[in-house]
PDB file of C-alpha atoms in Angstrom:
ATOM      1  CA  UNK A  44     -14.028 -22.310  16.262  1.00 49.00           C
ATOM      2  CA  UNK A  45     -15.268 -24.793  13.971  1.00 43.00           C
ATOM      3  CA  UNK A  46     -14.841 -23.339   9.848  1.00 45.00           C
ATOM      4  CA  UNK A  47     -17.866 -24.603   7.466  1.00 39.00           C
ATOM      5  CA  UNK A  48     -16.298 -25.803   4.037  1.00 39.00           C
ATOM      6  CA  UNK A  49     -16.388 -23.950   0.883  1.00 39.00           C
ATOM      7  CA  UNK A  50     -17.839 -26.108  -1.674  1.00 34.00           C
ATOM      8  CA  UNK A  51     -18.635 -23.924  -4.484  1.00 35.00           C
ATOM      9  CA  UNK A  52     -15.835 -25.423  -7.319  1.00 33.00           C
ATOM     10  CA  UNK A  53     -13.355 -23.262  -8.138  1.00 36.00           C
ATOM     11  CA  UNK A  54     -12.989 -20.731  -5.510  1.00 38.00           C
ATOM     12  CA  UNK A  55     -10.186 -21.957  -3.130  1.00 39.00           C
ATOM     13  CA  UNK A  56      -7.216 -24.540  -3.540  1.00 41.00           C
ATOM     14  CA  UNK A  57      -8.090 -26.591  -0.070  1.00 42.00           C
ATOM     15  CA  UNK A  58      -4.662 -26.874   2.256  1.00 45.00           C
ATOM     16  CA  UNK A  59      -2.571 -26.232  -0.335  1.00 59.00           C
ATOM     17  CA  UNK A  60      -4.869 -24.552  -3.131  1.00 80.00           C
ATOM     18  CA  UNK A  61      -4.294 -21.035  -4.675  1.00 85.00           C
ATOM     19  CA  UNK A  62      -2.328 -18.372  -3.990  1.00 93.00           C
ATOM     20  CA  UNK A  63      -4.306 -14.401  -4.460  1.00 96.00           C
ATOM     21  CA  UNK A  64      -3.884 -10.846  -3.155  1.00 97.00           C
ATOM     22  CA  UNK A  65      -6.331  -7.763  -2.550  1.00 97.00           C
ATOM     23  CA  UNK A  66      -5.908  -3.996  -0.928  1.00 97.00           C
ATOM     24  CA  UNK A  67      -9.748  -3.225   0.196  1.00 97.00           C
ATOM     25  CA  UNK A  68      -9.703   0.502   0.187  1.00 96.00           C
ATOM     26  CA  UNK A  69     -12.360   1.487   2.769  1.00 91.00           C
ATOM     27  CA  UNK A  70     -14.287   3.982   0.784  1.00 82.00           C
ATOM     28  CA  UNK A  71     -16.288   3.915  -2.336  1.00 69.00           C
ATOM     29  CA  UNK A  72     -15.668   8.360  -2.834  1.00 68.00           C
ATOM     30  CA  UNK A  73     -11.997   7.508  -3.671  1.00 69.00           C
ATOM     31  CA  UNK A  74     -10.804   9.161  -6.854  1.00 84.00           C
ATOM     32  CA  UNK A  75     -11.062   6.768  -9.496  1.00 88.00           C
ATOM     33  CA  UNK A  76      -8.888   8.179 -11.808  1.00 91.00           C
ATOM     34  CA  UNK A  77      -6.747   9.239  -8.829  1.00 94.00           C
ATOM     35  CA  UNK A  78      -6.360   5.295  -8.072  1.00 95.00           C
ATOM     36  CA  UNK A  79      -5.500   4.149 -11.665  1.00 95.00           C
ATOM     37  CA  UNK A  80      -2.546   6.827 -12.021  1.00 96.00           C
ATOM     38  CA  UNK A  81      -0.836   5.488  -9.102  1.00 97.00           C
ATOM     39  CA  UNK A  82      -1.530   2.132  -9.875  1.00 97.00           C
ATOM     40  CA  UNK A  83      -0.296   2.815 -13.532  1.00 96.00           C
ATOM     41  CA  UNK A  84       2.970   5.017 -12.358  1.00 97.00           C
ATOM     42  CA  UNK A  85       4.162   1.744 -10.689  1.00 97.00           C
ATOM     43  CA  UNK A  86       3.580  -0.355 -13.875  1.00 96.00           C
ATOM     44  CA  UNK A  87       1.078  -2.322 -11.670  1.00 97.00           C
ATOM     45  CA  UNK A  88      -0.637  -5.765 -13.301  1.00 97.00           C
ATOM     46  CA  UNK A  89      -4.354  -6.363 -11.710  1.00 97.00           C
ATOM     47  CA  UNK A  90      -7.590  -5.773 -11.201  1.00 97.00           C
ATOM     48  CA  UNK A  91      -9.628  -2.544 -10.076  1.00 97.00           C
ATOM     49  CA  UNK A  92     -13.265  -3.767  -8.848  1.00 95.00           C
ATOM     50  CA  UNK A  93     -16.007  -1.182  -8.915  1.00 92.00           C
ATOM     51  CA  UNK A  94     -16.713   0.469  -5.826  1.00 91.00           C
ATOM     52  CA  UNK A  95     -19.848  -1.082  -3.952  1.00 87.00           C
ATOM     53  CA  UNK A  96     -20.852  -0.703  -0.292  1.00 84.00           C
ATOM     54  CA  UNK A  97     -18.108   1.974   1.003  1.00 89.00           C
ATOM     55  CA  UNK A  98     -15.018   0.263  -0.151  1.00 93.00           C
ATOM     56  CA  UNK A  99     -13.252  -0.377  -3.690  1.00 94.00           C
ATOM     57  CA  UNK A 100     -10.962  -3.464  -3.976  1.00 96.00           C
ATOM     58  CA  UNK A 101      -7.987  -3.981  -6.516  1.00 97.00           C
ATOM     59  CA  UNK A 102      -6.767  -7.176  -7.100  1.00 97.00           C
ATOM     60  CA  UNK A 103      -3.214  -8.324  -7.610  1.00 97.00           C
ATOM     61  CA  UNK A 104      -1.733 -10.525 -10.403  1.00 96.00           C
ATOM     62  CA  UNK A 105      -0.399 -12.740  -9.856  1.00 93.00           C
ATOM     63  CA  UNK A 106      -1.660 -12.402  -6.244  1.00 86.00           C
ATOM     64  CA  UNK A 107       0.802 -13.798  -3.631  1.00 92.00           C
ATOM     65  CA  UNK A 108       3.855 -12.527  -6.235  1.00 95.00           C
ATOM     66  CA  UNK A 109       5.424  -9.054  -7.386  1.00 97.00           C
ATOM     67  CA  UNK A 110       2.780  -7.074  -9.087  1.00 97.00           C
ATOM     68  CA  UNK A 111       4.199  -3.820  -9.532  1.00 97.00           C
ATOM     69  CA  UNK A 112       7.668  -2.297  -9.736  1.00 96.00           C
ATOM     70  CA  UNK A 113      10.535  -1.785  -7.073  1.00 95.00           C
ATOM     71  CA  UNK A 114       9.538  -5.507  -6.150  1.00 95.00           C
ATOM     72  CA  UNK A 115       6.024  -4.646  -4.519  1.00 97.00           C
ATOM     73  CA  UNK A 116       3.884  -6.787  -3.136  1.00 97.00           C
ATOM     74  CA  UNK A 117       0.070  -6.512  -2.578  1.00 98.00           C
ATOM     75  CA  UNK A 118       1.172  -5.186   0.613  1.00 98.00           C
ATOM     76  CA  UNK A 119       3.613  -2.727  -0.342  1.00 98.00           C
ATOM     77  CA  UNK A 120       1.298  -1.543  -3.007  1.00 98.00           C
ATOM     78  CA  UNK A 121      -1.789  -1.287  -0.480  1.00 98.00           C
ATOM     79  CA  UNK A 122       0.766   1.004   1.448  1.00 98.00           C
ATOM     80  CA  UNK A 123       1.771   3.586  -1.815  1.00 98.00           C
ATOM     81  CA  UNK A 124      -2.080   3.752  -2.010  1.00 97.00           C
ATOM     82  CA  UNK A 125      -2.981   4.372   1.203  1.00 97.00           C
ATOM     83  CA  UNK A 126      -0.208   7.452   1.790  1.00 97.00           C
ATOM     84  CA  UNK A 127      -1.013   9.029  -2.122  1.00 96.00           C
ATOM     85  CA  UNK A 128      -5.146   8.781  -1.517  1.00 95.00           C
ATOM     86  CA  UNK A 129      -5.033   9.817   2.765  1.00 94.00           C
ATOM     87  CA  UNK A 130      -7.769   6.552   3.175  1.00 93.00           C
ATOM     88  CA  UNK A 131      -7.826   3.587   5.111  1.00 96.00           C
ATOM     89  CA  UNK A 132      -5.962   0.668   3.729  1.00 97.00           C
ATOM     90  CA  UNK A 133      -6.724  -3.204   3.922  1.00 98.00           C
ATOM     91  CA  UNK A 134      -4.097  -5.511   2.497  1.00 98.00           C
ATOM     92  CA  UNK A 135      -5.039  -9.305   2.340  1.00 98.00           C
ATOM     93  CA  UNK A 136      -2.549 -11.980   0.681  1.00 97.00           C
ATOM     94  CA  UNK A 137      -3.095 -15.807   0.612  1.00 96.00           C
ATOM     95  CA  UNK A 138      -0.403 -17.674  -0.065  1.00 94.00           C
ATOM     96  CA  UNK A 139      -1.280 -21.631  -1.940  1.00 92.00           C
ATOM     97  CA  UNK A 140      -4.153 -21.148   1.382  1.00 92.00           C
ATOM     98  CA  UNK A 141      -1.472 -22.379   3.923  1.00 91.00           C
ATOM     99  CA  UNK A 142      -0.428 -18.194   4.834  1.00 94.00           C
ATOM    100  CA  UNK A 143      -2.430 -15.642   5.399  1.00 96.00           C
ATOM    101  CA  UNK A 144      -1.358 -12.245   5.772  1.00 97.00           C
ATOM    102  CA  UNK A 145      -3.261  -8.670   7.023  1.00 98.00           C
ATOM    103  CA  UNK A 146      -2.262  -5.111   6.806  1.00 98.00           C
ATOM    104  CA  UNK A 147      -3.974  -2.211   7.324  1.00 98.00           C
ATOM    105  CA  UNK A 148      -3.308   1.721   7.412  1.00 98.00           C
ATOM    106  CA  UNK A 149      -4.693   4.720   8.502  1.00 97.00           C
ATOM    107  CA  UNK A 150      -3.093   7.201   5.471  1.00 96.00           C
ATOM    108  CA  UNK A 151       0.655   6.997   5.702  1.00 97.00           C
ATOM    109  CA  UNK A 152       0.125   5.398   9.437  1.00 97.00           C
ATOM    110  CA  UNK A 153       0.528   1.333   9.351  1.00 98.00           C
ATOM    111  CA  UNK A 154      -1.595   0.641  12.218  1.00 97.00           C
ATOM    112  CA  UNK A 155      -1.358  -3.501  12.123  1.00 97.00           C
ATOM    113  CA  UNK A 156       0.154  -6.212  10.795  1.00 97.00           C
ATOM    114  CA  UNK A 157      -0.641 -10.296  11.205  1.00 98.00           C
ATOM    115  CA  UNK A 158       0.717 -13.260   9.417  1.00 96.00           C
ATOM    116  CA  UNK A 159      -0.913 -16.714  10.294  1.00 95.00           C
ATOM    117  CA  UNK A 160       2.406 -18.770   9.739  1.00 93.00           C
ATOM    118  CA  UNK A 161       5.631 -16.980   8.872  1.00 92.00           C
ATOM    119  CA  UNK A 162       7.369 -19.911   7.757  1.00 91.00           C
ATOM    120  CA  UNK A 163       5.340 -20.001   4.654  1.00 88.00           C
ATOM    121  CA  UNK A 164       7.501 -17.566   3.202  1.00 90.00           C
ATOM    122  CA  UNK A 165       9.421 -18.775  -0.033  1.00 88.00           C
ATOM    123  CA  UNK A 166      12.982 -19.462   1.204  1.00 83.00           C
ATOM    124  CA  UNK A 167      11.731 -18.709   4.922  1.00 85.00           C
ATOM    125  CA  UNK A 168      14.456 -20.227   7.416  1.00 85.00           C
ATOM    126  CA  UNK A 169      13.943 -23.766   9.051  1.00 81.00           C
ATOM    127  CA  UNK A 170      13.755 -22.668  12.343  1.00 82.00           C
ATOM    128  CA  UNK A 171      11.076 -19.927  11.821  1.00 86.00           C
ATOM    129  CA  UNK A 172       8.248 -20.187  14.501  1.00 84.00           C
ATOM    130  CA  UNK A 173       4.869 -21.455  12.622  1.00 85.00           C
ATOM    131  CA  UNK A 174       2.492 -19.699  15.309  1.00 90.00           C
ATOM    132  CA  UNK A 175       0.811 -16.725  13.938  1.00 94.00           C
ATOM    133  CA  UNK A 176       2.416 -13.382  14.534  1.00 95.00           C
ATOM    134  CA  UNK A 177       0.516  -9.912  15.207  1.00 96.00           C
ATOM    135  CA  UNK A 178      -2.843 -10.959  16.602  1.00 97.00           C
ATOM    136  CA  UNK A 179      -3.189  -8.203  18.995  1.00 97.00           C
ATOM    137  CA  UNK A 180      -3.489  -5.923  16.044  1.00 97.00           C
ATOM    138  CA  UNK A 181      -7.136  -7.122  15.634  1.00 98.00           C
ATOM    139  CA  UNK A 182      -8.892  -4.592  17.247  1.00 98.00           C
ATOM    140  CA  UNK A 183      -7.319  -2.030  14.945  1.00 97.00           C
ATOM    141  CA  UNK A 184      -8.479  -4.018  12.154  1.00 98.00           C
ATOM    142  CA  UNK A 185     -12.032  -4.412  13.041  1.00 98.00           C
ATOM    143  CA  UNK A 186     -11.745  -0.200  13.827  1.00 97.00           C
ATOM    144  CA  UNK A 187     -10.389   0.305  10.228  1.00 96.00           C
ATOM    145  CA  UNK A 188     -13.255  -1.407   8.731  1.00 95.00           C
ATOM    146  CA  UNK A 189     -15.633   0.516  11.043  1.00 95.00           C
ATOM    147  CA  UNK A 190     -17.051  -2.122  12.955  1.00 97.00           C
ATOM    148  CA  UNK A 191     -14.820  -2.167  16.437  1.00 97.00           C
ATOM    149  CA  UNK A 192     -17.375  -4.367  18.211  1.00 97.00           C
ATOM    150  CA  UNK A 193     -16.195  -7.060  16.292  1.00 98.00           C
ATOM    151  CA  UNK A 194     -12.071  -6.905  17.888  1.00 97.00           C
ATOM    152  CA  UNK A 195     -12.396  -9.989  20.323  1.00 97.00           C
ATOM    153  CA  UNK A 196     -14.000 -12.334  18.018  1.00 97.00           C
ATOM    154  CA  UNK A 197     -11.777 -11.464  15.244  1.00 98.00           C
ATOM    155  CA  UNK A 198      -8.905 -12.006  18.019  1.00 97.00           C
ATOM    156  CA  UNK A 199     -10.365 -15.331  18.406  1.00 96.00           C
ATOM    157  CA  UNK A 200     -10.151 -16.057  14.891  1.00 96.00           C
ATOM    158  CA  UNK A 201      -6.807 -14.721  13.793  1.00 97.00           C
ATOM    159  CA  UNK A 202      -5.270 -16.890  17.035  1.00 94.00           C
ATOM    160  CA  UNK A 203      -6.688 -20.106  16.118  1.00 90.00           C
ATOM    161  CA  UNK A 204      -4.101 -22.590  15.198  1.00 82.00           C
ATOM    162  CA  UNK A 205      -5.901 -24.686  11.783  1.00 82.00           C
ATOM    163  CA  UNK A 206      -6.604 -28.312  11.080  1.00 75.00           C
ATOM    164  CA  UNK A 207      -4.138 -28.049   7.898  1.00 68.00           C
ATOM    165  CA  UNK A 208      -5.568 -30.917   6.194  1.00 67.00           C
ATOM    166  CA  UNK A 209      -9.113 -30.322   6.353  1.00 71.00           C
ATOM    167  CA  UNK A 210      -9.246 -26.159   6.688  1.00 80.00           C
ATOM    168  CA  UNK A 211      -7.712 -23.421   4.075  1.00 90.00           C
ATOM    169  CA  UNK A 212      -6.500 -20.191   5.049  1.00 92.00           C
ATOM    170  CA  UNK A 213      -9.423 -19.083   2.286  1.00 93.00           C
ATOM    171  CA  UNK A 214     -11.936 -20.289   4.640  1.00 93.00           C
ATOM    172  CA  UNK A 215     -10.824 -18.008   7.816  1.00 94.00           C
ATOM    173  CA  UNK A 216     -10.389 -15.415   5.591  1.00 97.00           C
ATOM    174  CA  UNK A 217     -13.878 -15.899   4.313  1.00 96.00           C
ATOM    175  CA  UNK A 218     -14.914 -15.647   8.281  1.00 97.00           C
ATOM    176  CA  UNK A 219     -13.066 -12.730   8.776  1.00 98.00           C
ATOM    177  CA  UNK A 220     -14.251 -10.645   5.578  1.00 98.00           C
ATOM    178  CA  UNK A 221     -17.476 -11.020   6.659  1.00 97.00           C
ATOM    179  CA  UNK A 222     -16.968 -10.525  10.036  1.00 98.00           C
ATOM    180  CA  UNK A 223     -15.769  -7.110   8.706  1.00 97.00           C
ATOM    181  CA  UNK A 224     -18.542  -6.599   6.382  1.00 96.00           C
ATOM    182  CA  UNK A 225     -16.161  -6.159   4.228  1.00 97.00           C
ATOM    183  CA  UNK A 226     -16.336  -8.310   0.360  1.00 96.00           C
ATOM    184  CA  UNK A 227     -16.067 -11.717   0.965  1.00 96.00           C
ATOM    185  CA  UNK A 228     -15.589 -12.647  -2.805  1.00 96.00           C
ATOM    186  CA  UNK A 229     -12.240 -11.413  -2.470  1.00 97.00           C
ATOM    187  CA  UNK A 230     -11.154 -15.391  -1.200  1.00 95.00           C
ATOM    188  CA  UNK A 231     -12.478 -16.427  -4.899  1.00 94.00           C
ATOM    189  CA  UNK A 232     -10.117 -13.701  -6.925  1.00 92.00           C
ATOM    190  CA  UNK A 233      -8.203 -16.730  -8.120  1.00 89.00           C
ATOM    191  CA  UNK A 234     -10.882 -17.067 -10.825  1.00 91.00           C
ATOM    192  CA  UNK A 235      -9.663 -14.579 -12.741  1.00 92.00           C
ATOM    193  CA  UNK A 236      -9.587 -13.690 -15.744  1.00 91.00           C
ATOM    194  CA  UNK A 237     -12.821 -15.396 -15.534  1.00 93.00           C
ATOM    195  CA  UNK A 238     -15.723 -14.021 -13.930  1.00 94.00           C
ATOM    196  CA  UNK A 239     -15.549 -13.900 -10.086  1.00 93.00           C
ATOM    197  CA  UNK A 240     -17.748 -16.442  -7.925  1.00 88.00           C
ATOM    198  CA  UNK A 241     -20.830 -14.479  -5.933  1.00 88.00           C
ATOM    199  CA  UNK A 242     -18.446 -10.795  -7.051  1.00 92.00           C
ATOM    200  CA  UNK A 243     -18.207  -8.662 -10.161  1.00 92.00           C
ATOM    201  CA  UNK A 244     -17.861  -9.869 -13.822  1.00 94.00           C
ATOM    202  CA  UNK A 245     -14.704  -9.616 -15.240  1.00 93.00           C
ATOM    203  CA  UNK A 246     -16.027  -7.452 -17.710  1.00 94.00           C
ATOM    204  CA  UNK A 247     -16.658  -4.595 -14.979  1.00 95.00           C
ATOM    205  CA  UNK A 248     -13.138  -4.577 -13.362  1.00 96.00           C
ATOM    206  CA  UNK A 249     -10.433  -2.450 -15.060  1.00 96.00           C
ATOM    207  CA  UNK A 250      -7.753  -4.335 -15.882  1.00 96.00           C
ATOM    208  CA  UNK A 251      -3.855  -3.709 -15.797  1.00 97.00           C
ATOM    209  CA  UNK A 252      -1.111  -4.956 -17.225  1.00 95.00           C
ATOM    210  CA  UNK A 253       1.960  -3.055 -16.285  1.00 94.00           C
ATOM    211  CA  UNK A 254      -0.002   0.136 -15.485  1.00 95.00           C
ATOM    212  CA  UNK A 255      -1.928   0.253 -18.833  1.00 94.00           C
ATOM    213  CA  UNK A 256      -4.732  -0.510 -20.352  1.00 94.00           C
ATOM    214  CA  UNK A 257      -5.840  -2.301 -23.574  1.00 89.00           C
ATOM    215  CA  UNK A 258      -3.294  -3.076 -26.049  1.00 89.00           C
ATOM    216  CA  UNK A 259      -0.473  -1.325 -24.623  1.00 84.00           C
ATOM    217  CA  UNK A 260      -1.025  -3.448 -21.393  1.00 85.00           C
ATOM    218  CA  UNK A 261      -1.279  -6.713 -24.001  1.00 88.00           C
ATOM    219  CA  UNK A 262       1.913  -5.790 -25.784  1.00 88.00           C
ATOM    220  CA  UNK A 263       4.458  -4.753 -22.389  1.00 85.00           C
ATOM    221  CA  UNK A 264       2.966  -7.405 -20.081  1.00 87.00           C
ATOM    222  CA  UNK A 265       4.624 -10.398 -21.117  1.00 89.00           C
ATOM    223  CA  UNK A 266       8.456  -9.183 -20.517  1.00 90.00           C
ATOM    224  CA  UNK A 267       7.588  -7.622 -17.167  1.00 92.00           C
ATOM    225  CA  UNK A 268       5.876 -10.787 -16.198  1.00 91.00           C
ATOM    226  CA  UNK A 269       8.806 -13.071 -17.087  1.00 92.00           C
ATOM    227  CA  UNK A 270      10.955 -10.575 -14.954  1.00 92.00           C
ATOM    228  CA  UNK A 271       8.820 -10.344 -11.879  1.00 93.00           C
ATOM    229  CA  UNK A 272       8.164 -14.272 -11.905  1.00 92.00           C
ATOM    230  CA  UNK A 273      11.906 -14.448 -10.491  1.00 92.00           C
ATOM    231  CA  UNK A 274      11.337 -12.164  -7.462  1.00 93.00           C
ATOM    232  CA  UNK A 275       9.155 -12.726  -4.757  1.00 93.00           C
ATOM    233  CA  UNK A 276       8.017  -9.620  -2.275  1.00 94.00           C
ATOM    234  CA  UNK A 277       9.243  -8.945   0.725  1.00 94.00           C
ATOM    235  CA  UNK A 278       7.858 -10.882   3.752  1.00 94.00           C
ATOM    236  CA  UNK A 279       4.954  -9.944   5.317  1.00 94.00           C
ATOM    237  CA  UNK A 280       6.729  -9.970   8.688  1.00 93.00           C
ATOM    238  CA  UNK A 281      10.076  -8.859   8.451  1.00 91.00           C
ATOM    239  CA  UNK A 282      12.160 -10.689  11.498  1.00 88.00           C
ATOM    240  CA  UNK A 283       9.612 -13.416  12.850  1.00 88.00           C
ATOM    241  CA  UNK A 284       9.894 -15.284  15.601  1.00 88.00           C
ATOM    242  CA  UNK A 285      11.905 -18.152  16.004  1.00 86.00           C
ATOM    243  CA  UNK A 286      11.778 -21.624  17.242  1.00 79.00           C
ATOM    244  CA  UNK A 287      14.050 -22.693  19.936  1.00 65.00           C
ATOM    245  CA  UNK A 288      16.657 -25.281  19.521  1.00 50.00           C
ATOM    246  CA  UNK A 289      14.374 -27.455  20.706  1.00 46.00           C
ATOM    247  CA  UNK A 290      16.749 -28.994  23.095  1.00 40.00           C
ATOM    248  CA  UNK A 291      19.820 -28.299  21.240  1.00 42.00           C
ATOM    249  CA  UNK A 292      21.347 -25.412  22.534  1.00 43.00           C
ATOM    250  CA  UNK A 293      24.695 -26.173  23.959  1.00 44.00           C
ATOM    251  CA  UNK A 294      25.724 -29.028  22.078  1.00 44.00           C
ATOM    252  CA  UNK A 295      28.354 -28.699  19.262  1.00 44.00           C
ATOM    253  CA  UNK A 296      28.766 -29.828  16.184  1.00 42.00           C
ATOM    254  CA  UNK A 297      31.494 -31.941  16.076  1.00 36.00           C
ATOM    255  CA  UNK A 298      28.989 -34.224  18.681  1.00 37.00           C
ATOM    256  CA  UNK A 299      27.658 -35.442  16.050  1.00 39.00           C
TER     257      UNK A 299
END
């Protein structure tokens, strides 16, 4: 499958641009205030978008890091929301558009998980396969975001192995959000704190800084930041694949 560029400045990195994370929860009747008290009980720094078009998105900062306590991810925080609200769950993370990770829940049910190159991962292992990992799960994806007609082409596109130095993980993404029907401004979250490319103003997303709002947020952030900058979250696969010895099984080291 050939990917068309994105050109508008500012949205993606290119091969080795920015780095963002979304949970796409697929509902707009989800209990606002419901949302922001879990968010806010796990001291979690982001974005809440308004709810348009059946789902609500709420964006991670700093995206492909720790946003929220206990270490969480994006993904680990799409999962406390998707088990406390009973909804179906999206959670997408880009990682400097070289990694891009998917998973999605049914409540308290994970019901697929895909990562486009697990040896992205900070401090990832040298022999760590680079072939994505979870692509059957793309059926359940495309059934999650109600349109399950749309499983084999988004098989096609999660399986595709990328021209690295012309095509961004932003750019499939962008393919696959839309494939979805599902908010395709999400690959241009990066922007923030500024206004969001083709999505929402800042101005009409709540934003969080270590659960709260306003000053509080303003005066707590910055020492919570500076701690979470030294973790990273867990993987999005936990025990990938790995390479073979590429020839070198058997021989010792003293050989060489």
């Amino acid at each position: 499958m050939a990917y068309l560029p994105i050109s508008t400045p500012g949205e993606v990195g290119g091969p080795d641009g920015y780095s963002y994370g979304a949970l796409v929860l697929m509902t707009d009747a989800a209990d606002a205030a419901a949302l922001e008290r879990i968010l806010r009980v796990i001291r979690f720094t982001g974005w809440i978008a308004p709810a348009s078009s059946g789902t609500q998105v709420v964006i991670g900062d700093p995206g492909a890091g720790v946003v929220a306590a206990e270490r969480r991810g994006i993904v680990e925080v799409a999962a406390l929301v998707a088990a406390k609200l009973e909804c179906a769950v999206l959670a997408v993370r880009v990682r400097r558009d070289r990694q891009l990770g998917l998973v999605a829940w049914r409540g308290a049910e994970e019901v697929g998980r895909y990562d486009s190159d697990p040896s992205a991962e900070p401090g990832a292992d040298d022999d760590i396969g680079t072939e994505p990992v979870g692509v059957a799960a793309a059926p359940e994806f495309a059934a999650l975001a109600g349109v399950p007609e749309a499983g084999e082409k988004l098989t096609e596109i999660l399986d595709e192995e990328l021209e690295r130095d012309s095509v961004s993980e932003s750019e499939r993404l962008r393919v696959i959000l839309r494939l979805l029907s599902l908010p395709d401004w999400i690959v241009a979250a990066s922007s923030l704190p500024r206004d969001i490319p083709t999505g929402p103003r800042a101005a009409e997303l709540v934003r969080l800084r270590a659960g709260m709002r306003g000053a509080q947020g303003v005066w707590r952030n910055p020492a919570v930041r500076r701690l979470r900058r030294r973790w990273t979250p867990p993987p999005i696969i936990a025990d990938p694949p790995r390479e073979s010895g590429q020839g070198m099984e058997g021989i010792e080291p003293w050989m060489f």
